Structure formats: C-alpha cells, structure tokens
mmCIF file of C-alpha atoms and ligand atoms in Angstrom:
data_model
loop_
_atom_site.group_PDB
_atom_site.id
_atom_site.type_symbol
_atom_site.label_atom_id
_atom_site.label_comp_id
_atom_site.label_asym_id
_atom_site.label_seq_id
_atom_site.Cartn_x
_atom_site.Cartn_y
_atom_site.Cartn_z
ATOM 1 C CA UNK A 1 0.000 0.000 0.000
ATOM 2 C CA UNK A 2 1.456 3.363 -1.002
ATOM 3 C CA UNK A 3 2.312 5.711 2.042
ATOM 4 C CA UNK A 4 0.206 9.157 1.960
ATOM 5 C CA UNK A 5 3.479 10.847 1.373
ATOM 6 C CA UNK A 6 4.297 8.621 -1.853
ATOM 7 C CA UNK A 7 1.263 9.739 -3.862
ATOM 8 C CA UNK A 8 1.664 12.355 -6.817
ATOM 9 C CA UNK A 9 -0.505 14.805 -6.677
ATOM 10 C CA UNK A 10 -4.184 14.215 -5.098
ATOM 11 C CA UNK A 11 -3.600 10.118 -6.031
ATOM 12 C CA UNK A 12 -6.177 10.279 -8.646
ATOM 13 C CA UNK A 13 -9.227 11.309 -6.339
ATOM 14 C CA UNK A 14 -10.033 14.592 -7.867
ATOM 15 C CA UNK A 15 -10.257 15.623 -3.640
ATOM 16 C CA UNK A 16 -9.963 19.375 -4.701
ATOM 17 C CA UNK A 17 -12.693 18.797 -7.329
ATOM 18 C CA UNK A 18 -14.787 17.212 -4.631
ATOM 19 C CA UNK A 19 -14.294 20.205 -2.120
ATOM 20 C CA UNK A 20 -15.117 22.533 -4.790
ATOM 21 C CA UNK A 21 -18.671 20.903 -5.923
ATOM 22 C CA UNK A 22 -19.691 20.652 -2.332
ATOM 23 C CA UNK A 23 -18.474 24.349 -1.425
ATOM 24 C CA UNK A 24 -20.620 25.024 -4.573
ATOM 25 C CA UNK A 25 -23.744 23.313 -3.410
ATOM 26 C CA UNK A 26 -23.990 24.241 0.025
ATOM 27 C CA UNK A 27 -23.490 27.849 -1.613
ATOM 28 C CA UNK A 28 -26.658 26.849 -3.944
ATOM 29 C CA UNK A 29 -28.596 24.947 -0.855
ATOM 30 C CA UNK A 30 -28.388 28.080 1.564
ATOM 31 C CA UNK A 31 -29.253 31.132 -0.858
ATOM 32 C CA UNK A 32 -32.562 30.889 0.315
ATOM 33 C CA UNK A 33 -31.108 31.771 3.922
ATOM 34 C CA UNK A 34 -31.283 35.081 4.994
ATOM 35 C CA UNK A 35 -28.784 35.106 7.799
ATOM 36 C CA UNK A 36 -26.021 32.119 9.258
ATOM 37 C CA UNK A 37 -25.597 33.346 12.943
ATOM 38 C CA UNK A 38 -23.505 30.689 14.761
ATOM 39 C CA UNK A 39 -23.647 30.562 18.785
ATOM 40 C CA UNK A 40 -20.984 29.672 20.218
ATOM 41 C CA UNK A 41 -19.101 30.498 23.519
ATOM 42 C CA UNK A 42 -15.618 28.289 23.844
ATOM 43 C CA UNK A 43 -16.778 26.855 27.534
ATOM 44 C CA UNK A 44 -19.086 24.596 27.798
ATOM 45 C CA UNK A 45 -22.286 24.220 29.720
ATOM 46 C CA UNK A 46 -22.965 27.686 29.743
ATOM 47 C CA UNK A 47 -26.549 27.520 27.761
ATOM 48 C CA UNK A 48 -25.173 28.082 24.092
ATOM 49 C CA UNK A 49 -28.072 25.376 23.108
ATOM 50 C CA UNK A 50 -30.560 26.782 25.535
ATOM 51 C CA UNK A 51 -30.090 30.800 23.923
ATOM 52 C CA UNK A 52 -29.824 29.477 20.555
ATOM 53 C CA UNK A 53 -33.403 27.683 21.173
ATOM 54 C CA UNK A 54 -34.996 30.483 22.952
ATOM 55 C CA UNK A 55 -33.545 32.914 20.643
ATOM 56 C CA UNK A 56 -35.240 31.019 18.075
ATOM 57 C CA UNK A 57 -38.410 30.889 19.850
ATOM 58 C CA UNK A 58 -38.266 34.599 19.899
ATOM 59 C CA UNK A 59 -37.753 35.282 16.582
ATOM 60 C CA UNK A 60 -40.395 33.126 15.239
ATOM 61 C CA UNK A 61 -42.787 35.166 17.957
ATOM 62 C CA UNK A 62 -41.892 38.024 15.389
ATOM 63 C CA UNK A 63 -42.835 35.604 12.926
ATOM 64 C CA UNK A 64 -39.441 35.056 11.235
ATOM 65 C CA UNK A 65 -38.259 31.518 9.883
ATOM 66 C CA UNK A 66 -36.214 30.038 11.645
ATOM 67 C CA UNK A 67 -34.129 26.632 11.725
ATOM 68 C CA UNK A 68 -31.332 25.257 14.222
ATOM 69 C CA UNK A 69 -28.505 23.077 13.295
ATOM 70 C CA UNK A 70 -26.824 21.569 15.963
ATOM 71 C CA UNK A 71 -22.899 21.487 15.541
ATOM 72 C CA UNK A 72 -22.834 19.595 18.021
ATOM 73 C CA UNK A 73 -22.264 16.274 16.425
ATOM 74 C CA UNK A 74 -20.643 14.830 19.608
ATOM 75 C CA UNK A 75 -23.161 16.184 22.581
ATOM 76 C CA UNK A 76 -26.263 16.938 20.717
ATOM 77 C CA UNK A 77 -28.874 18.449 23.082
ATOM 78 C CA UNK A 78 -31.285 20.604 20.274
ATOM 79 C CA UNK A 79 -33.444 16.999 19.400
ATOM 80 C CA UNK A 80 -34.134 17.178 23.357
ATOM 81 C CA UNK A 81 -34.657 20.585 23.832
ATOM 82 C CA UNK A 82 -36.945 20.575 20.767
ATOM 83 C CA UNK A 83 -39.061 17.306 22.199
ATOM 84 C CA UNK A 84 -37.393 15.845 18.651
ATOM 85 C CA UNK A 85 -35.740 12.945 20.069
ATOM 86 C CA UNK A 86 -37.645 10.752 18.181
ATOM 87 C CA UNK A 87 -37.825 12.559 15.022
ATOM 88 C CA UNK A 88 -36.589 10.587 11.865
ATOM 89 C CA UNK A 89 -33.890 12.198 9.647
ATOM 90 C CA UNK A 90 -35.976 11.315 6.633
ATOM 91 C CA UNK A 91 -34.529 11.803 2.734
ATOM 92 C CA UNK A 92 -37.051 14.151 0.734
ATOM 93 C CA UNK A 93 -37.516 15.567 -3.044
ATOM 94 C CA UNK A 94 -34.456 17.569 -2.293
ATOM 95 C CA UNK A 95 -32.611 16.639 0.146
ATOM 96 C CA UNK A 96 -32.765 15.570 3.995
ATOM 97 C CA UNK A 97 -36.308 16.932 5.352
ATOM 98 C CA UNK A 98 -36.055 19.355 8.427
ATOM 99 C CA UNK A 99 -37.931 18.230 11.211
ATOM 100 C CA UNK A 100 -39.641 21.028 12.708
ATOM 101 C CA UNK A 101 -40.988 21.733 16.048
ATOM 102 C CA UNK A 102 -44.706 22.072 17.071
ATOM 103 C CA UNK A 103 -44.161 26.220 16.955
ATOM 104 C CA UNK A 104 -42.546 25.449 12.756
ATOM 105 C CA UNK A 105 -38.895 25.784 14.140
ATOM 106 C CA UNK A 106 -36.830 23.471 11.994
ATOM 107 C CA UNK A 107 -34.105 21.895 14.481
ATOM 108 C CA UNK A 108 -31.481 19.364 12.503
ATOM 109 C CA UNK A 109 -29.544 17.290 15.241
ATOM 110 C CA UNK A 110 -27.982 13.792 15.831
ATOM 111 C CA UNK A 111 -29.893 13.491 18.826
ATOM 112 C CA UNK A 112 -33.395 13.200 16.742
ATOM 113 C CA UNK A 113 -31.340 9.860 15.764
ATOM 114 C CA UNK A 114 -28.864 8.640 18.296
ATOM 115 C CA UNK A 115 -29.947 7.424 21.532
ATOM 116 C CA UNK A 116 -28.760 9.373 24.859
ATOM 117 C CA UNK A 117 -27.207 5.848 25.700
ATOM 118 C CA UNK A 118 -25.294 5.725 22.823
ATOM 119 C CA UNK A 119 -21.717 7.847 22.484
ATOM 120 C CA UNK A 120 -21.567 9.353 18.690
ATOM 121 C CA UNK A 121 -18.430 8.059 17.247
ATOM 122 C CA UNK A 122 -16.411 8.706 14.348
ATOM 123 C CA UNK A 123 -14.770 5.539 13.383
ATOM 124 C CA UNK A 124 -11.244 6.298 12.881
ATOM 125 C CA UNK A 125 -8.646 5.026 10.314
ATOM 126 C CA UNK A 126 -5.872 4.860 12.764
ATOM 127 C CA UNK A 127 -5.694 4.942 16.441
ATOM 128 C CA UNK A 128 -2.612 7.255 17.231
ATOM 129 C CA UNK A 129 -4.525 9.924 14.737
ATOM 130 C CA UNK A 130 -8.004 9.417 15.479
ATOM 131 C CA UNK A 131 -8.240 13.069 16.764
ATOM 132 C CA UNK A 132 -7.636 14.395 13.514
ATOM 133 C CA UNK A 133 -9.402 11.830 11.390
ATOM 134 C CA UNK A 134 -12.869 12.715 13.914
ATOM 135 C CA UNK A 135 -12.442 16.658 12.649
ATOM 136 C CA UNK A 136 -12.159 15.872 9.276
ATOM 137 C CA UNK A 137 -15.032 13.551 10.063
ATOM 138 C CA UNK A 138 -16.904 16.261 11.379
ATOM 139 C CA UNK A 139 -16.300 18.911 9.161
ATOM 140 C CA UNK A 140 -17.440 16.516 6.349
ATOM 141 C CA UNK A 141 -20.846 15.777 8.052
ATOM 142 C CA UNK A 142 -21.683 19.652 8.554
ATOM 143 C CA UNK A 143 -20.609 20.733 5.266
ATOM 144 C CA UNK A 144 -23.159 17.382 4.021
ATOM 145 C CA UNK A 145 -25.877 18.390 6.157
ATOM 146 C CA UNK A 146 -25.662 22.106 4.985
ATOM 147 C CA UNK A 147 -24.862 20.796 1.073
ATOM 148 C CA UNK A 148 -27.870 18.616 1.827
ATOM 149 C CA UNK A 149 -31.088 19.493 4.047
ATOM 150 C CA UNK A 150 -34.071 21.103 2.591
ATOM 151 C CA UNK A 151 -33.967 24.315 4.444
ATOM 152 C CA UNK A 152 -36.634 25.916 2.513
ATOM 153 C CA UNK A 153 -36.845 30.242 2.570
ATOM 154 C CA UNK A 154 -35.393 31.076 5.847
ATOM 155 C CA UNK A 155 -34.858 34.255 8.061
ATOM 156 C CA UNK A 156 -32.483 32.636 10.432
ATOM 157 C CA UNK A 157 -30.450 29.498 10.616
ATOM 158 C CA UNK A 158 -28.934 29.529 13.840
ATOM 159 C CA UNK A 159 -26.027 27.107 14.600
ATOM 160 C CA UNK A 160 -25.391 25.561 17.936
ATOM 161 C CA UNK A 161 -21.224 25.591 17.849
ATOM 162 C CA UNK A 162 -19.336 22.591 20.546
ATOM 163 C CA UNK A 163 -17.133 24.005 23.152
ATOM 164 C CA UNK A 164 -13.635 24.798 22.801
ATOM 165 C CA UNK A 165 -12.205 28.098 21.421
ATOM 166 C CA UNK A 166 -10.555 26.417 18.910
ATOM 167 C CA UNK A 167 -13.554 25.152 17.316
ATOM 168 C CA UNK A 168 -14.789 28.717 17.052
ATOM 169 C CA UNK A 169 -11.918 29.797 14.572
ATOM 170 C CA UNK A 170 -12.555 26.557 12.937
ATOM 171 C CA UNK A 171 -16.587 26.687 12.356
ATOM 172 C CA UNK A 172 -15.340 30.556 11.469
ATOM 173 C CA UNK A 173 -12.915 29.029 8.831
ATOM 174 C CA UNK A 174 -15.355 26.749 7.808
ATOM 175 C CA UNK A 175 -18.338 28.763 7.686
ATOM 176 C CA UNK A 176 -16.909 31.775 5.721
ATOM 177 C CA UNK A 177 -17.330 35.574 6.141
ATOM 178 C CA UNK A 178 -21.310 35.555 5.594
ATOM 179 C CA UNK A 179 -21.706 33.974 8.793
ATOM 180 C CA UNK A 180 -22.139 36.549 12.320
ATOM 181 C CA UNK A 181 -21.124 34.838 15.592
ATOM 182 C CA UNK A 182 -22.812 35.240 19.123
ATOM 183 C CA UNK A 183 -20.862 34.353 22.059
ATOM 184 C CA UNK A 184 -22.332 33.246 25.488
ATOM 185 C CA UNK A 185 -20.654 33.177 28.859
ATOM 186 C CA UNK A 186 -22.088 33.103 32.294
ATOM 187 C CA UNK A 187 -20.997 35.499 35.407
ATOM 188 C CA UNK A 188 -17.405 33.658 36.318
ATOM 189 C CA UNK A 189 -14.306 34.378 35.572
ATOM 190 C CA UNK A 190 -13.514 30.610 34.525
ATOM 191 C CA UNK A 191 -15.660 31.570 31.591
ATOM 192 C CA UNK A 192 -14.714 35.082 30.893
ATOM 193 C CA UNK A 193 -11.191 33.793 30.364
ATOM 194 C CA UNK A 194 -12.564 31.086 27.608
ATOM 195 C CA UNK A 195 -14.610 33.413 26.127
ATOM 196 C CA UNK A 196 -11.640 35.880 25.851
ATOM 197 C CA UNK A 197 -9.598 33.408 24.226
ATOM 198 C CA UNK A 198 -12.674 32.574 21.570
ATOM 199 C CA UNK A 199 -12.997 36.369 20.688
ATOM 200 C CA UNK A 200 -9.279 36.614 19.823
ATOM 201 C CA UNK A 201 -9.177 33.213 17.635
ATOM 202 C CA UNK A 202 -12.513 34.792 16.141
ATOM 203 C CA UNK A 203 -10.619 37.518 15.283
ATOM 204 C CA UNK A 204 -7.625 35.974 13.566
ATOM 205 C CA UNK A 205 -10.055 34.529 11.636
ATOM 206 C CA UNK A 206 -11.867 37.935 10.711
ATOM 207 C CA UNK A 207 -14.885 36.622 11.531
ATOM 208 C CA UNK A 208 -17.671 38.951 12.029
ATOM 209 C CA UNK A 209 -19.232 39.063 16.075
ATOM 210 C CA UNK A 210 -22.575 40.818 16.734
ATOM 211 C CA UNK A 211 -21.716 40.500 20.456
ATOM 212 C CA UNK A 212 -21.447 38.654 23.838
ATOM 213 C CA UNK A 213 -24.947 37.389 25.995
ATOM 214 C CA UNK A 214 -24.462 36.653 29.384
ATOM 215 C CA UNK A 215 -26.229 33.619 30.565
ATOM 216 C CA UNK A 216 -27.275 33.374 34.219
ATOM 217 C CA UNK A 217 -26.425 36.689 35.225
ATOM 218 C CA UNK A 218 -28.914 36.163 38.224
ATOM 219 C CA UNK A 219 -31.639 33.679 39.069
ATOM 220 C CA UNK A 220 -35.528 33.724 39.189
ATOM 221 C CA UNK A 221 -36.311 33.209 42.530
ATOM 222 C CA UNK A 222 -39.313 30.939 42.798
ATOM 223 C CA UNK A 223 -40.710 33.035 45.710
ATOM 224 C CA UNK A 224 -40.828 36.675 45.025
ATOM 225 C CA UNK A 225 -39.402 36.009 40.918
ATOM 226 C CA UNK A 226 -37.758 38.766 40.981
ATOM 227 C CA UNK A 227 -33.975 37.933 39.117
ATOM 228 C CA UNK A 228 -31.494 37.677 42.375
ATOM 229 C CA UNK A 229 -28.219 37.450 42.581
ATOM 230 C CA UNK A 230 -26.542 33.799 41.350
ATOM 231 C CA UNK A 231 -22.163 34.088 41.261
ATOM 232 C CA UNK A 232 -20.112 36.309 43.419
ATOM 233 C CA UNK A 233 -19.016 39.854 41.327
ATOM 234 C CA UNK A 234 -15.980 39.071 39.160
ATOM 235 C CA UNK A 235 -13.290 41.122 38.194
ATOM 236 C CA UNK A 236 -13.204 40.543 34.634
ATOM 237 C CA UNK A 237 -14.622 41.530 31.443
ATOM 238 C CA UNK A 238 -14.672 39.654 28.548
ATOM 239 C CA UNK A 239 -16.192 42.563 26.841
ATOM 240 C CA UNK A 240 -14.587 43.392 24.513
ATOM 241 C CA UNK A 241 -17.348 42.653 22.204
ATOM 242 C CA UNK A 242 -21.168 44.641 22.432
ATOM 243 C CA UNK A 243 -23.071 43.505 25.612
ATOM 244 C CA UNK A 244 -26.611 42.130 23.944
ATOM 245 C CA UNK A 245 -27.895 41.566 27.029
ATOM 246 C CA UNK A 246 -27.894 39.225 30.364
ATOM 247 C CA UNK A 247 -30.136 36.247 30.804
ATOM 248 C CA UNK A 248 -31.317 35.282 34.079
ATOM 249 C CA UNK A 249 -31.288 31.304 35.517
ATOM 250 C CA UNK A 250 -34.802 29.848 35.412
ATOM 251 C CA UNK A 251 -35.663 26.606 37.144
ATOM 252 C CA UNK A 252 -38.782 26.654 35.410
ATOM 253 C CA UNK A 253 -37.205 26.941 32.081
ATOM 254 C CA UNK A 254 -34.271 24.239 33.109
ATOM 255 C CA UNK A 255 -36.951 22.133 33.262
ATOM 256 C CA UNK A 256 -38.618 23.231 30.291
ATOM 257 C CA UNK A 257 -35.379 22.232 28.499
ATOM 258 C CA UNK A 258 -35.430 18.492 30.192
ATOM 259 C CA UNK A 259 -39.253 18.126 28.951
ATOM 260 C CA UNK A 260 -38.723 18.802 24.791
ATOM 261 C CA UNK A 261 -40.781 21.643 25.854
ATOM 262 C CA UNK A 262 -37.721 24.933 25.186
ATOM 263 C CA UNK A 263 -39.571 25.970 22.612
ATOM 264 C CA UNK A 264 -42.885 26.789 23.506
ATOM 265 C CA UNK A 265 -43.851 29.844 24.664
ATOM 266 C CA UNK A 266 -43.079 31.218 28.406
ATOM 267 C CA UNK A 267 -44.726 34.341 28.000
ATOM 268 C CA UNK A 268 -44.255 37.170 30.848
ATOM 269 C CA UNK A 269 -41.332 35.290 32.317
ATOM 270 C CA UNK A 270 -38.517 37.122 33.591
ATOM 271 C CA UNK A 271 -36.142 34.955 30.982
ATOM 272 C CA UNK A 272 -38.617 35.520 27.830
ATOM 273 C CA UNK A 273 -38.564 39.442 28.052
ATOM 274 C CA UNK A 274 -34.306 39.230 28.682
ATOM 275 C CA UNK A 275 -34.222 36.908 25.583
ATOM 276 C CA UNK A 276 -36.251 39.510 23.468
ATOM 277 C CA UNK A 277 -34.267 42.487 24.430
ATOM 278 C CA UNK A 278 -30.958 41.102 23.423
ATOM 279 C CA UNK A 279 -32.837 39.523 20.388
ATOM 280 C CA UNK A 280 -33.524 43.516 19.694
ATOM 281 C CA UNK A 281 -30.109 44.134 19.948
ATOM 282 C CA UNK A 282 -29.169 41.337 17.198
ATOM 283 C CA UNK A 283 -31.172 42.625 15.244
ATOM 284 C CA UNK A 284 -30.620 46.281 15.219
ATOM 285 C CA UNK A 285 -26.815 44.941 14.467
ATOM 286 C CA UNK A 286 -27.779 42.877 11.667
ATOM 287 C CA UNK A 287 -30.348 45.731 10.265
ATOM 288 C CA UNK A 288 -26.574 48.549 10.707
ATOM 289 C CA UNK A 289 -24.414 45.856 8.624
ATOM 290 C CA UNK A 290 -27.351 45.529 5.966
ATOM 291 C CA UNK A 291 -27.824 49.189 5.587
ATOM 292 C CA UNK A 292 -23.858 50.062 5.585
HETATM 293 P P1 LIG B 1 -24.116 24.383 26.493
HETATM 294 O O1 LIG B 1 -24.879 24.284 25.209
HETATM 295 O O2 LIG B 1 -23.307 25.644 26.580
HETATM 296 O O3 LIG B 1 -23.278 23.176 26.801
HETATM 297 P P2 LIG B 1 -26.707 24.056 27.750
HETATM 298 O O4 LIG B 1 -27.538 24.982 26.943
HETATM 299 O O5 LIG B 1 -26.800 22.605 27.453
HETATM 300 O O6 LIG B 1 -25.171 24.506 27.699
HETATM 301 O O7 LIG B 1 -27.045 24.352 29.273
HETATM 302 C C1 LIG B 1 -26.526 23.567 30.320
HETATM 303 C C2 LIG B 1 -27.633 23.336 31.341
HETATM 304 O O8 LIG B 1 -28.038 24.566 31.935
HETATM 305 C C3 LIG B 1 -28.890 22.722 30.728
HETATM 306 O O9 LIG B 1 -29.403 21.794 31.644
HETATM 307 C C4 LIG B 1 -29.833 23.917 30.566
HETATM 308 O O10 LIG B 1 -31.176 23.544 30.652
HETATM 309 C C5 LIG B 1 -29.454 24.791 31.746
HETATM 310 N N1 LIG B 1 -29.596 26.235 31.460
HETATM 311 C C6 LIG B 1 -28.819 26.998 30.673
HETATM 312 N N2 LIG B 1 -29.217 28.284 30.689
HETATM 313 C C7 LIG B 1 -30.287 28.326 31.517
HETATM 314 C C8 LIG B 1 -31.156 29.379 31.973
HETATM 315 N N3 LIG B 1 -30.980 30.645 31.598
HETATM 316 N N4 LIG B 1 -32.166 29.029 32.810
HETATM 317 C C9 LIG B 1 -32.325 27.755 33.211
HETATM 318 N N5 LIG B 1 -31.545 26.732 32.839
HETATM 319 C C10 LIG B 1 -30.530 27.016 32.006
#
C-alpha cells in the first residue's frame, strides 16, 4: 500500500474537485437563507443550546423563519430541547427533510437519531490519529448536512457551535465571512477567560461578532421572581465585544429544556422578556451591517 506521502498529486481522487462541488452546493442549498448566525461560547455548559433555542423561539414570535442546526455532532442536546428525540432524519424531493418543532422551528440534530445511551463516534482510520481523522469527520458531516437538508426560505439558521475556542476559529474558517457569531458566557471568571480566548481566535479569523450574551447573570427566585443574585461579582470583562444583554437562571425553564418543551412559549417570564431584548439588539446589528 502506497504511504500518503508517496502519492503524486491528489492520487487520482479529484479531492480538490470534490471540495469545490460541495463548497458550490452548500453555496446553492443556503441562498434561500437570509442570515447564518452561529452561537458559540468556547466553555461549555454555559446555555449556548438553551439561547440558541430560545432565541429562536423569539424570533419566530416576530414571525421570522427560523431553523437550528446543531454542531454539536458529539453532545447533541437541540433533538431534546426541541421534544425531537424521536424525530426521523428522513430523505425528501431535495434533500434531507427538516424536522420542525410544534411552533414550525426546523431543528437538525444527531440526537433526533442517536440514543442518549449511545456515544456518537467517528470511526477512525488509525488509532494514534483518530483526533484528527474525527475533525475531518466532522467537518465533512456539517458541510453534508448544509450541502444537503431542505432548508426551505429562511430568516435565520442559527447554529449551535461545541465548546472549545478552537472550534470557534474553525466553524469561522469553515463557515466563511457571511456567517455573524454570538458568544455566550455566564458570570465567572472561569468563563470570561474562555470566552476571551474565543474572541481573539474569532478575530484571527476575521470573523464577524454581533456580540457577547451573558447567561445566568442572576436567578428567578421561585418566591418573590424577581432575578437575584446567582455568582459572586468578578473582576473581569470579557467585553470586549457589544453587551446584547444578560439572561437570568430559570428553574422553570431548566426544566422546560429536560421536557422537549424549550420551545414553547413562556410568556411574561422574567427569561422571555431578557431573551427579546438582546434579540432587539441582534437585530438592530444585523439591520446597521445591511444598511452600511
Ligand atoms: P451548552 O450548550 O453551553 O453546553 P446548555 O444549553 O446545554 O449549555 O445548558 C446547560 C444546562 O443549563 C442545561 O441543563 C440547561 O437547561 C441549563 N440552562 C442553561 N441556561 C439556563 C437558563 N438561563 N435558565 C435555566 N436553565 C438554564
């Protein structure tokens, strides 16, 4: 068997050709999409799924369409969010058909097809390089699933990113310039510093940031619900991004999440009227870069 460093040229497989054609149709499958907007954070566990859902919800209360891809290909939690678990990935006319929520979100993610039990692997070639070979692996699956599902006319896709900071340049790479990132951290210095670190690979790779949400920046107290206090005061700021706005902890909606039900509507709650301010504030940035 040749060695990879013995073949001439691409070894016959036209692999540029094949990277072209599928740059090319994921180009032709998303035209009909208005605006990418990844969410993504570098830490993990601080409610990048959770704000990308409820962001969702609240732009399809303004009536917008809107679909979710999770990115997540190795801890998919959109399918449960959604109450999709059991959704089929189903091939179509066109393409892979979105399932879509009972409120018409369309949410794409491995969990509407692998089991909680079950870990998702990317069989790899060779053991001592399986960390590269899952990437590649990865990056191949998006770019099919974007090449690939009917989407339809959208407003929105939003797209759940996985933690690390790295990734973030990565999906920025990947993604291209069209694509506007949100970043979410929560109140603690432990996640200021990741965030920090996902701004500045964001930036070498000139990707475009509307700006940072903070996730539980206080607590809905069952009681009184008023938002109280939830981590001590820190003495960093990741900000060096635009503040969209600060999202308070909410049992209620923690459990929402653990139900399928994040997406319906939790009208009047001190969560649903943070969500739609910093929604505003996407928005109004999205409306600037349009009109500039
Ligand atoms: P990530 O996507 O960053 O890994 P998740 O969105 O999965 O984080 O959130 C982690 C956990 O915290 C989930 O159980 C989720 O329901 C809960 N959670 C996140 N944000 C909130 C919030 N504002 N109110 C209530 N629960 C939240």
């Amino acid at each position: 068997m040749k060695d990879y460093f013995d073949l001439n040229g691409d070894g016959g497989s036209d692999v540029m050709g094949q990277v072209i054609a599928l740059r090319k149709a994921i180009k032709q499958n998303l035209s009909s999409v208005n605006h990418l907007v990844a969410v993504g954070s570098g830490k993990g566990g601080v409610g990048k799924s959770t704000l990308t859902m409820q962001i969702a919800a609240a732009l399809r209360r303004r009536k917008c369409a809107v679909a979710c891809l999770d990115a997540d290909f190795n801890g998919p939690s959109l399918a449960r969010l959604a109450g999709l678990r059991d959704a089929p990935l189903l091939p179509g006319r066109h393409g892979l058909v979105l399932p879509k929520s009972s409120t018409g979100i369309g949410i794409l993610s491995l969990g509407s097809v692998v089991p909680e039990t079950e870990a998702v692997d990317f069989a790899s070639v060779a053991s001592g390089d399986s960390h590269v070979w899952r990437a590649t692996k990865e990056f191949a699956m998006l770019a099919q699933f974007l090449a690939t599902t009917e989407w339809g006319t959208l407003d929105y896709l939003l797209i759940d990113l996985p933690p690390g900071a790295e990734r973030c340049f990565q999906f920025a790479e990947f993604l291209g310039h069209g694509t506007e990132f949100v970043l979410v951290t929560i109140p603690s210095e432990v996640s200021h510093g990741v965030v920090s670190r996902s701004i500045t690979a964001l930036g070498k790779a000139k990707a475009s940031i509307i700006g940072l949400i903070e996730n539980m920046g206080g607590y809905v107290c069952s009681g009184c619900h008023t938002v109280r206090p939830l981590f001590p005061p820190t003495n960093t700021d990741p900000a060096r991004i635009p503040f969209l706005g600060s999202i308070p902890f909410d049992p209620e909606l923690a459990r929402r999440c653990d139900a399928g039900e994040a997406l319906l509507p939790h009208d009047d709650s001190p969560v649903t009227k943070a969500i739609d301010a910093a929604v505003d504030n996407i928005l109004s940035t999205l409306n600037e870069r349009i009109a500039v």
